[in-house]
Each structure stands twice: as C-alpha cells, then as structure tokens.
CSV table of C-alpha atoms in Angstrom, one decimal:
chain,number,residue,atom,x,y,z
A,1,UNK,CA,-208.2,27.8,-3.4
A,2,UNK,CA,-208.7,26.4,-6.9
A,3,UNK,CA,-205.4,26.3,-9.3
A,4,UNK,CA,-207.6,29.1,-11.3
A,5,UNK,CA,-208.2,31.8,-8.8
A,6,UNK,CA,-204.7,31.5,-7.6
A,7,UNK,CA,-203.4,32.3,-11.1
A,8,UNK,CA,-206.1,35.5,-11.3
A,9,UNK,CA,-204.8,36.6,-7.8
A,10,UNK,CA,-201.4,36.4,-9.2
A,11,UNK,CA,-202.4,37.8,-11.7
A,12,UNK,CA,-203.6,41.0,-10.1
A,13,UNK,CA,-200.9,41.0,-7.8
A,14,UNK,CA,-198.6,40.6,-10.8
A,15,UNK,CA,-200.7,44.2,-12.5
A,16,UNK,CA,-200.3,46.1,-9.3
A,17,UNK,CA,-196.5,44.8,-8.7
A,18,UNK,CA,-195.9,46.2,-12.3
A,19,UNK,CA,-198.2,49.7,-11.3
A,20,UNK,CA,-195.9,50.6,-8.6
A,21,UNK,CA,-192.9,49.8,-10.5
A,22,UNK,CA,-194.0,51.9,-13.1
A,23,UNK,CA,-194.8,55.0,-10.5
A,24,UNK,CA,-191.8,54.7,-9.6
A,25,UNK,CA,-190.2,54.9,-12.6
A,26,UNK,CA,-192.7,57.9,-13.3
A,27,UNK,CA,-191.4,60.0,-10.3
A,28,UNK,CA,-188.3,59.4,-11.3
A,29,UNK,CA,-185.8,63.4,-10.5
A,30,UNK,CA,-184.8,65.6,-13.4
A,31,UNK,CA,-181.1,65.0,-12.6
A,32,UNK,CA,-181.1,61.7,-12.2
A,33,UNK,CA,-182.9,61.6,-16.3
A,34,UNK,CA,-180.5,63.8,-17.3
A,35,UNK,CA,-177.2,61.5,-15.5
A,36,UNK,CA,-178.9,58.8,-17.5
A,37,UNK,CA,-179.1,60.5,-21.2
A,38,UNK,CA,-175.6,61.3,-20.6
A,39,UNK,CA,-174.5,57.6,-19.7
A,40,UNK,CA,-176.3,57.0,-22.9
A,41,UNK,CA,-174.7,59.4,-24.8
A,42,UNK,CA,-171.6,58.0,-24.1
A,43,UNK,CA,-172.5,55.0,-24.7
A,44,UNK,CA,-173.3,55.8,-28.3
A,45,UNK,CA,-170.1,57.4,-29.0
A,46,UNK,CA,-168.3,53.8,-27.3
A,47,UNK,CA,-170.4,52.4,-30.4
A,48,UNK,CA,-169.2,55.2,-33.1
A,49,UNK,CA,-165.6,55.0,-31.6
A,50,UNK,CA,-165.4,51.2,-32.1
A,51,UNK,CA,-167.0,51.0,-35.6
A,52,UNK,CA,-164.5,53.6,-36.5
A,53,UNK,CA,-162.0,51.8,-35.7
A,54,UNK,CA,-163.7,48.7,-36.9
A,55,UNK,CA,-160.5,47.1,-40.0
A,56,UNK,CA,-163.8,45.5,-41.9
A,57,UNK,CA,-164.6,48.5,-42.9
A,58,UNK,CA,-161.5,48.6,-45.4
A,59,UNK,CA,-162.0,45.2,-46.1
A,60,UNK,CA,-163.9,45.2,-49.5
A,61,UNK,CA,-161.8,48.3,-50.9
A,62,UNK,CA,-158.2,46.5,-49.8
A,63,UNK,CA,-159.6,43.1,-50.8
A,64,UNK,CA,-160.5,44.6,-54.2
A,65,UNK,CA,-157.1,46.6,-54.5
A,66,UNK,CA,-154.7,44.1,-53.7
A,67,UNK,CA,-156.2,41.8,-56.3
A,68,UNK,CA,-155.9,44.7,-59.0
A,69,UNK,CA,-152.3,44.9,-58.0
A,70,UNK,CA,-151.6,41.0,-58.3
A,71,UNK,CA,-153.2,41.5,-61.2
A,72,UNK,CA,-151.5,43.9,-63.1
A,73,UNK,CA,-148.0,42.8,-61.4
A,74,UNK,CA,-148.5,39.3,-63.4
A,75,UNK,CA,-150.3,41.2,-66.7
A,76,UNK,CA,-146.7,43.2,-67.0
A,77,UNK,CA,-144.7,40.4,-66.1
A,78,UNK,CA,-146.5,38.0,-68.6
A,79,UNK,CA,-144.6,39.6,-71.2
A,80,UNK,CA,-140.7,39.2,-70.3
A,81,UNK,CA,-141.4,35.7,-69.5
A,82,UNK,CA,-143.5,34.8,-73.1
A,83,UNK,CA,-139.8,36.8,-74.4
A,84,UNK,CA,-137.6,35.0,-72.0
A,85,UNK,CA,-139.3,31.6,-73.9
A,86,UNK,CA,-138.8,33.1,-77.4
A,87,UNK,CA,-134.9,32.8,-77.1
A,88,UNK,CA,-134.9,29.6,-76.7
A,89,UNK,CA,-132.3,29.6,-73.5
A,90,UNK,CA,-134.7,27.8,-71.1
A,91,UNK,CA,-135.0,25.1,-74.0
A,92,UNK,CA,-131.3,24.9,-74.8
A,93,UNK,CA,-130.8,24.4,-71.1
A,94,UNK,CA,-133.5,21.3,-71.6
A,95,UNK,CA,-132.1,19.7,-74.7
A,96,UNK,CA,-128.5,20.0,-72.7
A,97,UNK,CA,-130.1,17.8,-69.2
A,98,UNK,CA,-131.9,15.8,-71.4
A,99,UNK,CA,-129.2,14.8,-74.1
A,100,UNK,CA,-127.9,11.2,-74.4
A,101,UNK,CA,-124.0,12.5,-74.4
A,102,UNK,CA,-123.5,13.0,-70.8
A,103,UNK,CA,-123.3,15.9,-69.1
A,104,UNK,CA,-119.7,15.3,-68.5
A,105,UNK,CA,-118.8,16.2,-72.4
A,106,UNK,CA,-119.9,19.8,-71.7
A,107,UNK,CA,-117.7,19.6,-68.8
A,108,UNK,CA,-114.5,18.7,-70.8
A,109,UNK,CA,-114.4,22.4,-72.7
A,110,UNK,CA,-116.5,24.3,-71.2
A,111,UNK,CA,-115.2,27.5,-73.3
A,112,UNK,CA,-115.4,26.1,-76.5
A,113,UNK,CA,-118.9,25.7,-75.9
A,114,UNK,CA,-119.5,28.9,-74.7
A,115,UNK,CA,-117.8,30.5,-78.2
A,116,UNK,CA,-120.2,28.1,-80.1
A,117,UNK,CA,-123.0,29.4,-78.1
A,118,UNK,CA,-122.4,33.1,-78.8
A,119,UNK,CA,-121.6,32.3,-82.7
A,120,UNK,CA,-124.6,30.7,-83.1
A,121,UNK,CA,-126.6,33.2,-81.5
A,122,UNK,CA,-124.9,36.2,-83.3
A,123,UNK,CA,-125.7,34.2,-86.3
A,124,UNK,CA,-129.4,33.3,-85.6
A,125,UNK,CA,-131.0,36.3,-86.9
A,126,UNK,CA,-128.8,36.3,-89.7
A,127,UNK,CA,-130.5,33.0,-90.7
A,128,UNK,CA,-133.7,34.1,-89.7
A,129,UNK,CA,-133.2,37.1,-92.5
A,130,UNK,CA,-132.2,34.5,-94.7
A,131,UNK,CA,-134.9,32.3,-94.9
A,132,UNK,CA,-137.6,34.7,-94.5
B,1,UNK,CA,-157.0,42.2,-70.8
B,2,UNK,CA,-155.4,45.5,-70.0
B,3,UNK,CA,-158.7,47.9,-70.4
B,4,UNK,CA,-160.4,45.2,-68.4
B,5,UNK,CA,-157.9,45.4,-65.8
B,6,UNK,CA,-157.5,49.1,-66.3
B,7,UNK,CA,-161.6,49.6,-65.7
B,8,UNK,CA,-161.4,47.2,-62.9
B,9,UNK,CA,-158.9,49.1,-60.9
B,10,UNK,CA,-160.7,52.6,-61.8
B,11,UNK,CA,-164.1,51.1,-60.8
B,12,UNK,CA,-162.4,50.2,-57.1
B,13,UNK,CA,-162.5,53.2,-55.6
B,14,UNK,CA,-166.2,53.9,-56.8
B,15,UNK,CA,-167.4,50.5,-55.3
B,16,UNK,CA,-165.5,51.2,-51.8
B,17,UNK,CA,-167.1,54.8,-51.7
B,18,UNK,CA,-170.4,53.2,-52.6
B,19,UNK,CA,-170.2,50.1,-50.0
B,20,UNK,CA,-168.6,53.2,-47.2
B,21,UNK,CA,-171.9,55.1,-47.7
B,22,UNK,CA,-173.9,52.1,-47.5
B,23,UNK,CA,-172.0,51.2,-44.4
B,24,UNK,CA,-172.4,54.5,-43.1
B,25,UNK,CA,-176.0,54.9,-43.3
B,26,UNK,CA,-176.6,51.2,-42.2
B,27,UNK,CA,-174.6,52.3,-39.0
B,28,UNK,CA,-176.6,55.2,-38.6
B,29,UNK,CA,-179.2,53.2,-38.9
B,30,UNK,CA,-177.6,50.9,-35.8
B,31,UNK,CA,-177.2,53.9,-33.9
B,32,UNK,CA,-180.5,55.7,-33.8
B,33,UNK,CA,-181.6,51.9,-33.3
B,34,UNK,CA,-179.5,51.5,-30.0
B,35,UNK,CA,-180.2,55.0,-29.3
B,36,UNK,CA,-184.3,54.1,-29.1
B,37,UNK,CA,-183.4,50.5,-27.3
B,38,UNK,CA,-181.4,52.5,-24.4
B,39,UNK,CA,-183.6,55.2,-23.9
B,40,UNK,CA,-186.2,53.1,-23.9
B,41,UNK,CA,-185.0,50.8,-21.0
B,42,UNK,CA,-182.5,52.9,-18.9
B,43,UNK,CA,-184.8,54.3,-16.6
B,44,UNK,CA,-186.3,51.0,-15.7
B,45,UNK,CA,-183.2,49.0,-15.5
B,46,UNK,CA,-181.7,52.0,-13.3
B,47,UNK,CA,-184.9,51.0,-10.9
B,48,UNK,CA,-184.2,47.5,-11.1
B,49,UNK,CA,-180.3,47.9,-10.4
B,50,UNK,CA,-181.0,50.1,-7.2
B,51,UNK,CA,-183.1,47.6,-6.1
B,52,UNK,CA,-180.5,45.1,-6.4
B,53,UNK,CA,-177.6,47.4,-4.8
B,54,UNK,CA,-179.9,50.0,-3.0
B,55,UNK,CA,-177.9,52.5,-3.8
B,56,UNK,CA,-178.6,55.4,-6.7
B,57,UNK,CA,-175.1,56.5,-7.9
B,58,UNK,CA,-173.7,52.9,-8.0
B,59,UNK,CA,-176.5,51.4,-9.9
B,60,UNK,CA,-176.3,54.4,-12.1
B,61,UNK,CA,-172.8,53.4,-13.0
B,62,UNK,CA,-173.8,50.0,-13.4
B,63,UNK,CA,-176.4,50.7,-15.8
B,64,UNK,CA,-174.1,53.0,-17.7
B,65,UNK,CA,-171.7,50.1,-18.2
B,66,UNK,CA,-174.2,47.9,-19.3
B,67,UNK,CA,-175.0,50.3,-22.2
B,68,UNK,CA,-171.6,50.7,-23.1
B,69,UNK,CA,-171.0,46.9,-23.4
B,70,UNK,CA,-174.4,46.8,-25.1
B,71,UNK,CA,-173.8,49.4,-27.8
B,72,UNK,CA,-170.2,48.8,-28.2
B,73,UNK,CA,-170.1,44.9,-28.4
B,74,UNK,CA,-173.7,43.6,-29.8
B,75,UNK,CA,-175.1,46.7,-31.9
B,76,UNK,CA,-174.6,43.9,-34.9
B,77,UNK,CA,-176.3,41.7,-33.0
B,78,UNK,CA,-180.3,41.7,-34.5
B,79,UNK,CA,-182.7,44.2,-32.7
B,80,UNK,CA,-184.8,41.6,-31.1
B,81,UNK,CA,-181.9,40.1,-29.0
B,82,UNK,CA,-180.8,43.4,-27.6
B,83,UNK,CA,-183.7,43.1,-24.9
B,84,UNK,CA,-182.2,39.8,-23.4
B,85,UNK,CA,-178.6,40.5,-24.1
B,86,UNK,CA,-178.9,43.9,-22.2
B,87,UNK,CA,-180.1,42.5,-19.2
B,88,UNK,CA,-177.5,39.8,-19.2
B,89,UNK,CA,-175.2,42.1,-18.9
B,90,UNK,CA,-176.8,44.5,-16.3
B,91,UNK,CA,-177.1,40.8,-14.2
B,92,UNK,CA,-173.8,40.0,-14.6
B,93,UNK,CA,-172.5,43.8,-13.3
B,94,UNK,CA,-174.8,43.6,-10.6
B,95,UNK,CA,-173.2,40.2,-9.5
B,96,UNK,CA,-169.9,41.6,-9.9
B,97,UNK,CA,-170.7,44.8,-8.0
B,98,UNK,CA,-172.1,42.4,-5.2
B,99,UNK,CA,-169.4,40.7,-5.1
B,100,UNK,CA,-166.9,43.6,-4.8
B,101,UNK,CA,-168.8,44.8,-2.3
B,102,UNK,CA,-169.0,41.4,-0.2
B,103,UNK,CA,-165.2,41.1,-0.4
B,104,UNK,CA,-165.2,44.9,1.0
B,105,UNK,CA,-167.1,44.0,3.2
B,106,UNK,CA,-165.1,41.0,5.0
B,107,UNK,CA,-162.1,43.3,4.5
B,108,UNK,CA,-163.4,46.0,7.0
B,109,UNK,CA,-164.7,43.6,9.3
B,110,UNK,CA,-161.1,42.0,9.7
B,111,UNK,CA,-159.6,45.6,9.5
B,112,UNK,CA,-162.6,47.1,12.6
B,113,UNK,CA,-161.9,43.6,14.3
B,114,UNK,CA,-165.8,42.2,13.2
B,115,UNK,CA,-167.8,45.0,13.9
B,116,UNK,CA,-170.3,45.0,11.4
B,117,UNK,CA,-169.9,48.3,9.4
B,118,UNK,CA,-171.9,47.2,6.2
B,119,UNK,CA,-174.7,49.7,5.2
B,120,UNK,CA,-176.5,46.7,3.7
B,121,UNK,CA,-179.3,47.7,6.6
B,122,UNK,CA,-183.1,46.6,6.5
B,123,UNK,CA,-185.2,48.8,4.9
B,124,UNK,CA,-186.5,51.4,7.6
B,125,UNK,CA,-189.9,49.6,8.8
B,126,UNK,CA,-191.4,52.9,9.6
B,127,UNK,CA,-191.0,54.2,6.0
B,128,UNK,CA,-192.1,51.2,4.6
B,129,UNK,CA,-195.1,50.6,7.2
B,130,UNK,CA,-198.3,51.1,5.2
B,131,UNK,CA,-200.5,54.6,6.2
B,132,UNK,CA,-203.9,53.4,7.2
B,133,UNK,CA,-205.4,57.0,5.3
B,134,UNK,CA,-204.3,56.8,2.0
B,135,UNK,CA,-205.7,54.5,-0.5
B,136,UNK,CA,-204.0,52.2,-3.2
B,137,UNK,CA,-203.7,54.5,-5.7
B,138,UNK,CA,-202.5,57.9,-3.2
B,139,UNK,CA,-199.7,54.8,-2.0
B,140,UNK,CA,-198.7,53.7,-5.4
B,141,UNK,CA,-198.4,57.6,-6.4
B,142,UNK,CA,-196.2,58.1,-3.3
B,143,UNK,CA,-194.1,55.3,-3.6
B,144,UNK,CA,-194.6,53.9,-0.3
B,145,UNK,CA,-196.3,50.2,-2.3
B,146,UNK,CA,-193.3,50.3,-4.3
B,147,UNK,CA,-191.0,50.6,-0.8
B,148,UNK,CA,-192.8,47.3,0.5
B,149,UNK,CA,-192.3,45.9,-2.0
B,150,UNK,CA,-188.3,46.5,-2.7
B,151,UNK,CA,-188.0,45.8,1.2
B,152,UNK,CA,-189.9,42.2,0.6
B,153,UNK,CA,-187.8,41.8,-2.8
B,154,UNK,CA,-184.7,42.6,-0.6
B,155,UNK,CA,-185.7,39.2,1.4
B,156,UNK,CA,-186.3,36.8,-1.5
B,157,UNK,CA,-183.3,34.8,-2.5
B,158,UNK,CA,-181.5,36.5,-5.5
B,159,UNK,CA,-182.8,34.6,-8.3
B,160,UNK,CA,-186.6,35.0,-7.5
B,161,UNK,CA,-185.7,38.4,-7.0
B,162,UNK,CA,-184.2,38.1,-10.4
B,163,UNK,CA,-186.9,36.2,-11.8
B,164,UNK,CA,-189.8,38.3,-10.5
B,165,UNK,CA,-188.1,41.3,-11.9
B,166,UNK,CA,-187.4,40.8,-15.3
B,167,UNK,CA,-190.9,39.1,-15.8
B,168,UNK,CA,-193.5,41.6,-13.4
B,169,UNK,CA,-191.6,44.7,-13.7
B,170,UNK,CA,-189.7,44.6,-17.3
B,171,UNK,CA,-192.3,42.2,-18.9
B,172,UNK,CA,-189.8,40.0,-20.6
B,173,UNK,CA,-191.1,36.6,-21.5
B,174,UNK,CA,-189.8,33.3,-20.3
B,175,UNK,CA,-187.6,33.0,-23.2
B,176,UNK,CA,-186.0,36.0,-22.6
B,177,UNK,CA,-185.9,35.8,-19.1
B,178,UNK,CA,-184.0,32.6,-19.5
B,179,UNK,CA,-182.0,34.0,-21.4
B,180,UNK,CA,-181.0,37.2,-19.6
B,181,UNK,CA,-180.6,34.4,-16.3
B,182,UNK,CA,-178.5,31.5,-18.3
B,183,UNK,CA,-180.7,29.5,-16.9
B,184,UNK,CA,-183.7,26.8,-18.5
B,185,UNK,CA,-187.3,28.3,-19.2
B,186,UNK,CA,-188.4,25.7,-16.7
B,187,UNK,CA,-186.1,27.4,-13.5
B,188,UNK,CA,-187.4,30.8,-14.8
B,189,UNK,CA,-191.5,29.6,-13.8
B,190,UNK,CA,-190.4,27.5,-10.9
B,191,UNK,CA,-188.4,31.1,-9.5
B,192,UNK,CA,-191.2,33.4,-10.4
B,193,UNK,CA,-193.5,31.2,-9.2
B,194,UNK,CA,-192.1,31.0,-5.8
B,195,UNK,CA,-191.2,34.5,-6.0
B,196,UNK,CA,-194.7,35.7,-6.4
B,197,UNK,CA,-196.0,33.0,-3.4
B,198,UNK,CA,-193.4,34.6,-1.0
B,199,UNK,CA,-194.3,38.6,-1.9
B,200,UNK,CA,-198.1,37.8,-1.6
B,201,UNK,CA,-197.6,36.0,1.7
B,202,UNK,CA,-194.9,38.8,2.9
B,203,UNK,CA,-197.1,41.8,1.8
B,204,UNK,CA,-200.7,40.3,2.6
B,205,UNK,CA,-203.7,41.0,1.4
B,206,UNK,CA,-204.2,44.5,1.9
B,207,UNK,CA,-200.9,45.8,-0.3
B,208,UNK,CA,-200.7,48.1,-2.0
C-alpha cells in the first residue's frame, strides 16, 4: 500500500471514527443534558463568585484615593511648616551648631540665654513695627 | 493647588464608577463567553471522559470540575486558549481519578485477600459484536460502531487513546493537542499515528 492511500484510508477511517462519536453524542438522555447545564451553571457562578471577590477590582478607585489623601495631608501640612521656617527657630538652632564660640558657652548659663531669647523675641515685632 | 486637588478627589469616585461598569460589562462579556465555550464542549468531553473511566456519574463529576477550574481560574485567559487549557484540565482529573481508583483498587484486593473485585471488566463482546443485518449507518445510529470502537480504545495504551481522541473526536489540531498532553507536536503524530494503525487493525475492514 502506497504512503498516499494509507493516509486516505485513514482518512476515512478518521470521518467515520468522528461520525460515531458524534452519534453518540447525538443520542445523548435528557437527564444526563440537563445534569450537565447544571454543572455548568455552577460553574459560572464559581466564576462570578471569584471575580466578586476578586481585590483588583478596588484597585484603581483605592489607588486613586490614597494618593488624594497623601495629597491633601502634605497640601495642609505645607503650611505650618513654611510658618514653622518664618520664625526663625530652626535657623537660630543652625547659627547656634554652626557658631565659632563653642557649644560649651551656651552651656555655662543656660538661663540667661533663655531670658535673652524670650526678650528678643517679645521685642521682634516691636522692631518689625518700627522699621516698617 | 487646592481646586486642583479638590477636583481631583471629586472626579475619583466618578472614574471608579466608570472603570466598575466597564469592568462589569467586560465580565459579562467573559461570562456569556465561557458560558458558549462550556456549552459548547460539555457534552463531548462528558463522552470522552466516560470513555476514559467508563463510568457516567463519575465522568460527569469530572467534567464538572474541569468547568469549574476552567471558568474560575482562566476566564482572563484569551478565548482561543480556552480549548486547550480545558482539556488539560479534564486530562489531568481523569489521571487523578485513575489513580484514585488504582490505589482503591490494591486496597480491596489486600483487604478481600487478592480477589480481584475491580469492575474495570472488558467490554461485553456480545454487545459490542457487530449485527451482520444492519448497515453502517443503522450501527452508527444505534451506537453499536461507537461500542467497538470505545472497547478497541479501552486497549490502546493511554496516550494514543489520548491522542486519537482529542484529534478524531474533538478535532483539536496538533498544536492544541500538544498542548492539552504537555507533550511535543512531534509525540502528538507519532501517538495518533500508532493509534489510528492499531484501531484499523483491531476493528478490520468491515467497521462500522
């Protein structure tokens, strides 16, 4: 037998395989359709129940609401810190680390300096009024 | 900065309710999808499963777990793989309900002191034998071509069994049929191959 008509026989024997298969599939009960629409069935709602469920869902609208919180946490606490800078204590605090004296001269009275601190601070605006 | 902020945060729950109904119809979408892909298949994989565990009510629960792994794990997956995927996993059940059902068996037999209570029986010869009267078409109608050849299928090692399945009966292409297997598009010709050799030879000339 050549290599061709074996692959026709085949062939044919590969169409009628499928023809009984199908028949069979064809006489297939009422009950037994029916058992299978309701494995189906459930089987959809395994698929419903798990995208419910699914977290990605609230991905976008979390994503999107924790960055408006961040965001307006750091908008309303841009302003206290800008103020915080204004007075000047985060720079006093600089000029005292930084100052060629020594650390240990503000060590020596530490109350006096504290009095001069509040004096010049209760002055400040006085000066401020002054000059403008 | 504030309004912009302000309008951001409004517009958030406008987008989310947008993207929801988006996401709602795309998963309906999914779910008539599946719905078609199941119904479609189920009654032809439910024949191919009781061929492979001869037995209605258990392939009916394998099938039924197939769907449910199907729909529940890879409805994401794109439509075109569902094929391939689906019979992966109606494969792999069958395999495990095989298995099961070996491991039951040895059980028994050690329990009934080796008699042989398995109900793994040859197919009935008489049922199967072909009637001289009816034609090919009268024995394809009554199911008794389709009996010879589940009781030859029965004989063939698993994998042509496999093989000749998913490409004679289901009509999957090598590429899918390799992939439903895990196995190379090369073992998937060189089973079916054999397979169809060994049914032809078993079922002669004169089937169906």
């Amino acid at each position: 037998m050549s290599p061709m008509q074996q692959d026709d026989e085949d062939s044919v024997f590969h169409a009628q395989a499928r023809a009984a298969f199908d028949a069979s599939v064809a006489a297939m009960d009422g009950s037994t359709r029916s058992k299978l629409n309701q494995a189906r069935q459930r089987a959809l709602g395994a698929t419903r129940r798990a995208d419910r469920w699914l977290p990605r869902a609230w991905v976008p609208a979390g994503a999107m609401a924790s960055v408006a919180v961040v965001g307006l946490a750091v908008f309303l606490a841009l302003p206290s810190m800008s103020h915080h800078g204004a007075d000047g204590l985060a720079l006093e605090d600089t000029e005292i680390l930084t100052a060629s004296e020594g650390i240990d001269l503000y060590a020596e009275d530490p109350e006096f300096f504290e009095w001069a601190g509040g004096t010049v601070e209760s002055q400040a605006p006085a000066a401020a009024v002054d000059h403008g | 900065m504030s309004a912009t902020l302000s309008a951001a945060f409004l517009a958030v729950p406008e987008r989310a309710a947008a993207m929801n109904a988006g996401r709602t119809e795309g998963i309906l979408d999914q779910s008539r999808a599946m719905d078609r892909f199941l119904a479609d298949v189920e009654r032809r994989a439910l024949r191919i499963a009781e061929i492979a565990v001869r037995d209605r009510d258990d392939a009916l629960d394998i099938v039924q777990d197939a769907m449910i792994q199907l729909a529940s794990r890879y409805v994401d997956r794109p439509e075109e793989e569902w094929r391939a995927l689906f019979y992966r996993i109606l494969r792999n059940r069958i395999y495990d309900w095989q298995r099961r059902r070996k491991v039951r068996g040895r059980v028994i037999a050690w329990w009934t002191g080796g008699v042989a209570t398995d109900d793994d029986e040859a197919p009935d010869l008489i049922e199967s034998a072909p009637s001289p009267d009816a034609g090919p078409d009268a024995r394809l109608e009554s199911g008794q071509a389709m009996r010879q050849l589940e009781a030859a299928l029965s004989r063939l090692p698993a994998r042509q069994a496999e093989a000749f399945m998913l490409r004679s009966f289901e009509g999957l292409d090598v590429a899918e049929t390799a992939r439903a297997m895990g196995c190379s598009e090369g073992s998937v010709k060189t089973h079916h191959f054999r397979a169809t050799q060994a049914l032809r030879a078993e079922l002669g000339e004169h089937w169906p």
